[in-house]
């Protein structure tokens, strides 16, 4: 096969130096044929997550086995510049647009640590309840790959910045609920590699080094999870945490949050793993179990694990346990199954040794205390606080899921004390509106202060719930204040005059019942009706007062006014 | 391009995937076990007894050696302060740890006998003639270019010569004409070792794999030189990636020693040393990982300075062993060397290992004074490292060091012997650490982004062939050794143990430097040897680094300056001695070195090759 190699880099304004490269395209080229072979399994039983012919027997078998699941999560930090140079990183830039001699690994270039990386690592370490290493260091992890410019990745090996923590989370009610605590083995800092773009015909691959040198935090969990949903919820909690902390945008689609899953199964009661022991953490040698990659969503995490558990259990139950080998498997979203990506021949030896170009990372107690005091209220604390307020778990999980929503809620309830109402408004109409308009809570025009005002006005009876809803939609779309809106529309002044007593226990909201009262009052006041129809529309207030009197103050003012106007104007 | 290496390329490269299976290639004449045996041998703590024996023997020498008294030519130099001291020497020795009193310098070789003034600062002379408008920078540049044209065919010190020398010189002339401020190194012609990046010239590190590679940036040291007004003349030859002690390891050419063209200039900064020695440039930059500045300085009879690790930014220095590499300076006088160091020193935000310490202006150390009147170094404590004047070192070299020690004593120093028990452990530890780091640092030369790329239809052989064709045998050997030492299961026995030795070495230097202001030793166990002599005996070549590697392990500054000659070549071969100081105390080394050099008489370290003298 005849192959041509091109290498080059576009000379860009950012590249102020005369370059040694011949400018051809935005990317480097190299061949990438043998490294990523995807072998199709032949002898292994065909499994589909959705196939229900087998599922009944499988369900029976599954109950005899237990899955051991651990996650390695890579979090891309949202620092302004890369970990060791001053290049920015913007997802989706032109290939090789944000590179420099340092992140390209040119001869003579040296890394200098971005101090924000340490700060983010400390923030996450504290949030994960970890013990921090006050003296840690960087190490080199060595392997050859075209997306790794230096031939080694700057990472942390034996002294990670944080170790031995845990996360608490609440499983969703629809999955049975329950509180879980999963252990965190370690958190360490490292740099990202570039990206390979494989061409259609496979004759060459292209290298984009924009991502090379972008800071990552790798979070290794203890193998504490037993089901796909637990793993997915763990990953979701990590995403919430990094977003709360502002260390990453946590976006899985862009690869800002990446999960690799380790799965093995064992018969219940047996201590040995299906594949050899040791799930995580000993990084000099590859982990010895089935690892799943290419998981771009939480549901992919969940479904791939469930598939993998079924696959491994089936192999075990059929006496093919020996076919479960140390390997990396790829989740195929289309086929909803995992396939072999590469089998591990022996163990990869990364020949870690301390990075001599970077000084040790020394944290002081003052520094850590400063960072600790700057931490926001974390999801778990929020959930426990909301729980104490008496909210349901469904409400709690919804509100605490997004820090901005939680903040909106907190500001709302500071204005009006009714937490249940506030939660209902946010989770109901506001959430629906955000979903329809594809807006985040910070993008809608409604401020939490006004929502509080609105709820207070409804509660005080100033306006009815129905009017409140109308106002809400206007506020979300146009902004403004509740008071302004009420005044502008001249909605309830009469009622305020006549019925200053706000507290009503059994509000009459049935339109028919209110209609009857209105009919009665109109019938009793033919003179006023004539005057009204003659143009003296201010008499509406008189009628409304009479109806309210008749209802002993229980009629819903919004409905009352609406029905009254209709009847006064002779409709129906 | 065919490098004649394609045949055996693939097995070598397979190591990157499966390390532990690979044994050393047979027939190298050197095995990893040799290094290991160094490491596993017990440190020689029981030296004291031996030393006592030796002391007795040396005193016998004193009694019988006909040269025990100053040779007559010394008496002729009336101002030599040494003469005044001679009478009391024996007295001194009885009271202190006896230093072998050989109160003469090895200046018995006739051709070096002509009396010559002490080396003057070429930078100072040049600056004076420029600013007084006696000469223009262009005229000076032409002098140097002419000399390069004459000597370069024999020496081959440069891999690349700048096309812009005259343009740069013209610019300086115009500035002077307009009475504008010119930098402290205005018009100074500097050679730069080819493993230091220059944006306007190729930077190959002496390797095929970087043939024609032109970096997009200047190394920080080079940038500082240019900002000081220096003119970079060209890129000097070196052993590939700095791995070697002879400059024979260059992929392009072998540089000759200006004192004897059949001999090596030392290495790896052989090109830089030879260029300064032959006055092809005023000063030059080298790099020193295990002695690569100091050993060639000794071989070529020039001043070589290895600064403290962290004093000079490594940004732009093609990494060999990052924890040991430093950029160093060559000059024909201590003053020039110090001036060059001052220009390139200081913290650099692009090198996280560069020190934030303030850089003192070394110029105060070079004030010319009349040294004959008093003992200018009175009270300075000098320790001669006992292990460096031991067996395995040329007797003539040892004599020269004794001579230098005597000279220091005459200048008022208190000279004693000190022992560094861990000294012999340094060499194997150094080769393990340097190889380990280099195996990692050289991973980036994979043919993907720059440098020579082999044609191949799949990735593994693309890597394998590019590296097999691009690297020379010494580099491959060190990559293999380093890869082995870092492999799982071997790490503790090699890398970790070598790091422990490094700590030991640092501690013993610290202890010795608490007792002494400076330590002295030879710069190399021999003078320059013949080209090809040690080419096929890597272990012998590695052993030649014994004097220097410990200093790199400890990160200390060291100054090598010529102190005498031994027989060889047409005019004798220069011998250098090494002064080691405490961390960041370059100022003291330069001060002592300057006084030593200015009071050393009867030696002229201008090689015979330089026919036109070096007036400029």
PDB file of N, CA, C and O in Angstrom, chain A residues 6 26 70 113 133 137 140-141 181 238 241 264 346 354 367 395 412-414 417 444 447 464 471 483 505 527 539 546:
ATOM      1  N   UNK A   6       2.143  13.481   5.355  1.00  0.00           N
ATOM      2  CA  UNK A   6       2.274  14.932   5.379  1.00  0.00           C
ATOM      3  C   UNK A   6       2.373  15.334   6.822  1.00  0.00           C
ATOM      4  O   UNK A   6       1.741  14.752   7.673  1.00  0.00           O
ATOM      5  N   UNK A  26      -4.272  22.124   8.773  1.00  0.00           N
ATOM      6  CA  UNK A  26      -4.369  22.390  10.197  1.00  0.00           C
ATOM      7  C   UNK A  26      -3.921  21.224  11.052  1.00  0.00           C
ATOM      8  O   UNK A  26      -3.941  21.295  12.252  1.00  0.00           O
ATOM      9  N   UNK A  70     -16.291  -0.047  39.658  1.00  0.00           N
ATOM     10  CA  UNK A  70     -15.543   1.139  40.061  1.00  0.00           C
ATOM     11  C   UNK A  70     -15.455   2.090  38.874  1.00  0.00           C
ATOM     12  O   UNK A  70     -15.536   1.654  37.726  1.00  0.00           O
ATOM     13  N   UNK A 113       3.776  24.989  35.898  1.00  0.00           N
ATOM     14  CA  UNK A 113       2.431  24.664  36.379  1.00  0.00           C
ATOM     15  C   UNK A 113       1.551  25.892  36.555  1.00  0.00           C
ATOM     16  O   UNK A 113       1.962  26.895  37.120  1.00  0.00           O
ATOM     17  N   UNK A 133      -2.659  15.769  50.295  1.00  0.00           N
ATOM     18  CA  UNK A 133      -1.215  15.587  50.471  1.00  0.00           C
ATOM     19  C   UNK A 133      -0.582  16.969  50.470  1.00  0.00           C
ATOM     20  O   UNK A 133      -0.611  17.651  49.456  1.00  0.00           O
ATOM     21  N   UNK A 137       3.760  15.635  44.241  1.00  0.00           N
ATOM     22  CA  UNK A 137       4.687  15.905  43.145  1.00  0.00           C
ATOM     23  C   UNK A 137       4.045  15.426  41.864  1.00  0.00           C
ATOM     24  O   UNK A 137       3.009  14.760  41.878  1.00  0.00           O
ATOM     25  N   UNK A 140       6.038  11.330  35.552  1.00  0.00           N
ATOM     26  CA  UNK A 140       5.836  11.114  34.117  1.00  0.00           C
ATOM     27  C   UNK A 140       5.308   9.706  33.869  1.00  0.00           C
ATOM     28  O   UNK A 140       5.872   8.742  34.377  1.00  0.00           O
ATOM     29  N   UNK A 141       4.225   9.617  33.118  1.00  0.00           N
ATOM     30  CA  UNK A 141       3.670   8.328  32.707  1.00  0.00           C
ATOM     31  C   UNK A 141       4.036   8.164  31.234  1.00  0.00           C
ATOM     32  O   UNK A 141       3.620   8.971  30.401  1.00  0.00           O
ATOM     33  N   UNK A 181     -23.216   5.895  50.128  1.00  0.00           N
ATOM     34  CA  UNK A 181     -21.905   6.529  50.273  1.00  0.00           C
ATOM     35  C   UNK A 181     -20.896   5.680  49.506  1.00  0.00           C
ATOM     36  O   UNK A 181     -20.752   4.493  49.768  1.00  0.00           O
ATOM     37  N   UNK A 238     -20.717  13.457  40.757  1.00  0.00           N
ATOM     38  CA  UNK A 238     -19.421  14.076  40.459  1.00  0.00           C
ATOM     39  C   UNK A 238     -19.635  15.291  39.562  1.00  0.00           C
ATOM     40  O   UNK A 238     -19.050  16.354  39.765  1.00  0.00           O
ATOM     41  N   UNK A 241     -20.949  18.081  41.605  1.00  0.00           N
ATOM     42  CA  UNK A 241     -19.902  18.644  42.449  1.00  0.00           C
ATOM     43  C   UNK A 241     -19.000  19.586  41.667  1.00  0.00           C
ATOM     44  O   UNK A 241     -18.723  20.698  42.093  1.00  0.00           O
ATOM     45  N   UNK A 264     -16.637  -6.187  37.162  1.00  0.00           N
ATOM     46  CA  UNK A 264     -16.456  -7.635  37.203  1.00  0.00           C
ATOM     47  C   UNK A 264     -17.583  -8.215  38.043  1.00  0.00           C
ATOM     48  O   UNK A 264     -18.241  -7.495  38.804  1.00  0.00           O
ATOM     49  N   UNK A 346      -0.213  -8.986  28.390  1.00  0.00           N
ATOM     50  CA  UNK A 346       0.662  -8.703  29.515  1.00  0.00           C
ATOM     51  C   UNK A 346       0.229  -7.400  30.159  1.00  0.00           C
ATOM     52  O   UNK A 346      -0.915  -6.998  30.040  1.00  0.00           O
ATOM     53  N   UNK A 354       9.574  10.520  38.925  1.00  0.00           N
ATOM     54  CA  UNK A 354       9.230  11.909  39.262  1.00  0.00           C
ATOM     55  C   UNK A 354       9.599  12.875  38.140  1.00  0.00           C
ATOM     56  O   UNK A 354      10.691  12.792  37.587  1.00  0.00           O
ATOM     57  N   UNK A 367      -3.285  28.028  53.035  1.00  0.00           N
ATOM     58  CA  UNK A 367      -3.824  27.957  51.679  1.00  0.00           C
ATOM     59  C   UNK A 367      -5.065  27.066  51.657  1.00  0.00           C
ATOM     60  O   UNK A 367      -6.113  27.430  51.119  1.00  0.00           O
ATOM     61  N   UNK A 395     -38.554  16.463  45.126  1.00  0.00           N
ATOM     62  CA  UNK A 395     -38.308  17.912  45.074  1.00  0.00           C
ATOM     63  C   UNK A 395     -36.844  18.215  45.384  1.00  0.00           C
ATOM     64  O   UNK A 395     -36.202  19.008  44.708  1.00  0.00           O
ATOM     65  N   UNK A 412     -35.721  32.674  46.507  1.00  0.00           N
ATOM     66  CA  UNK A 412     -37.185  32.780  46.507  1.00  0.00           C
ATOM     67  C   UNK A 412     -37.750  32.599  47.914  1.00  0.00           C
ATOM     68  O   UNK A 412     -38.557  33.408  48.371  1.00  0.00           O
ATOM     69  N   UNK A 413     -37.248  31.548  48.584  1.00  0.00           N
ATOM     70  CA  UNK A 413     -37.844  31.270  49.897  1.00  0.00           C
ATOM     71  C   UNK A 413     -37.377  32.255  50.966  1.00  0.00           C
ATOM     72  O   UNK A 413     -37.959  32.340  52.028  1.00  0.00           O
ATOM     73  N   UNK A 414     -36.304  32.988  50.650  1.00  0.00           N
ATOM     74  CA  UNK A 414     -35.906  34.037  51.584  1.00  0.00           C
ATOM     75  C   UNK A 414     -36.954  35.141  51.588  1.00  0.00           C
ATOM     76  O   UNK A 414     -37.127  35.855  52.559  1.00  0.00           O
ATOM     77  N   UNK A 417     -41.945  32.501  52.806  1.00  0.00           N
ATOM     78  CA  UNK A 417     -41.562  31.367  53.612  1.00  0.00           C
ATOM     79  C   UNK A 417     -42.124  30.029  53.134  1.00  0.00           C
ATOM     80  O   UNK A 417     -41.749  28.985  53.636  1.00  0.00           O
ATOM     81  N   UNK A 444     -33.908  33.234  32.204  1.00  0.00           N
ATOM     82  CA  UNK A 444     -35.278  33.751  32.179  1.00  0.00           C
ATOM     83  C   UNK A 444     -35.309  35.099  32.885  1.00  0.00           C
ATOM     84  O   UNK A 444     -34.469  35.400  33.715  1.00  0.00           O
ATOM     85  N   UNK A 447     -36.987  37.142  38.236  1.00  0.00           N
ATOM     86  CA  UNK A 447     -35.988  37.041  39.293  1.00  0.00           C
ATOM     87  C   UNK A 447     -36.596  36.278  40.465  1.00  0.00           C
ATOM     88  O   UNK A 447     -37.824  36.281  40.643  1.00  0.00           O
ATOM     89  N   UNK A 464     -55.228  36.162  42.820  1.00  0.00           N
ATOM     90  CA  UNK A 464     -55.587  34.748  42.838  1.00  0.00           C
ATOM     91  C   UNK A 464     -54.461  33.947  42.214  1.00  0.00           C
ATOM     92  O   UNK A 464     -53.594  34.484  41.526  1.00  0.00           O
ATOM     93  N   UNK A 471     -49.346  36.302  35.522  1.00  0.00           N
ATOM     94  CA  UNK A 471     -48.246  37.236  35.790  1.00  0.00           C
ATOM     95  C   UNK A 471     -46.908  36.527  35.653  1.00  0.00           C
ATOM     96  O   UNK A 471     -45.962  37.053  35.061  1.00  0.00           O
ATOM     97  N   UNK A 483     -45.613  43.836  41.553  1.00  0.00           N
ATOM     98  CA  UNK A 483     -46.422  45.012  41.914  1.00  0.00           C
ATOM     99  C   UNK A 483     -46.772  45.834  40.683  1.00  0.00           C
ATOM    100  O   UNK A 483     -47.913  46.250  40.498  1.00  0.00           O
ATOM    101  N   UNK A 505     -59.573  30.150  54.837  1.00  0.00           N
ATOM    102  CA  UNK A 505     -59.167  28.763  54.892  1.00  0.00           C
ATOM    103  C   UNK A 505     -59.740  27.922  53.778  1.00  0.00           C
ATOM    104  O   UNK A 505     -59.038  27.129  53.151  1.00  0.00           O
ATOM    105  N   UNK A 527     -80.888  47.737  39.613  1.00  0.00           N
ATOM    106  CA  UNK A 527     -80.641  49.157  39.367  1.00  0.00           C
ATOM    107  C   UNK A 527     -79.151  49.381  39.039  1.00  0.00           C
ATOM    108  O   UNK A 527     -78.809  50.026  38.046  1.00  0.00           O
ATOM    109  N   UNK A 539     -68.797  50.372  38.792  1.00  0.00           N
ATOM    110  CA  UNK A 539     -69.662  49.616  39.677  1.00  0.00           C
ATOM    111  C   UNK A 539     -69.246  48.142  39.790  1.00  0.00           C
ATOM    112  O   UNK A 539     -69.760  47.425  40.627  1.00  0.00           O
ATOM    113  N   UNK A 546     -70.134  42.765  46.811  1.00  0.00           N
ATOM    114  CA  UNK A 546     -71.364  42.087  47.216  1.00  0.00           C
ATOM    115  C   UNK A 546     -71.205  40.564  47.117  1.00  0.00           C
ATOM    116  O   UNK A 546     -71.614  39.833  48.004  1.00  0.00           O
TER     117      UNK A 546
END
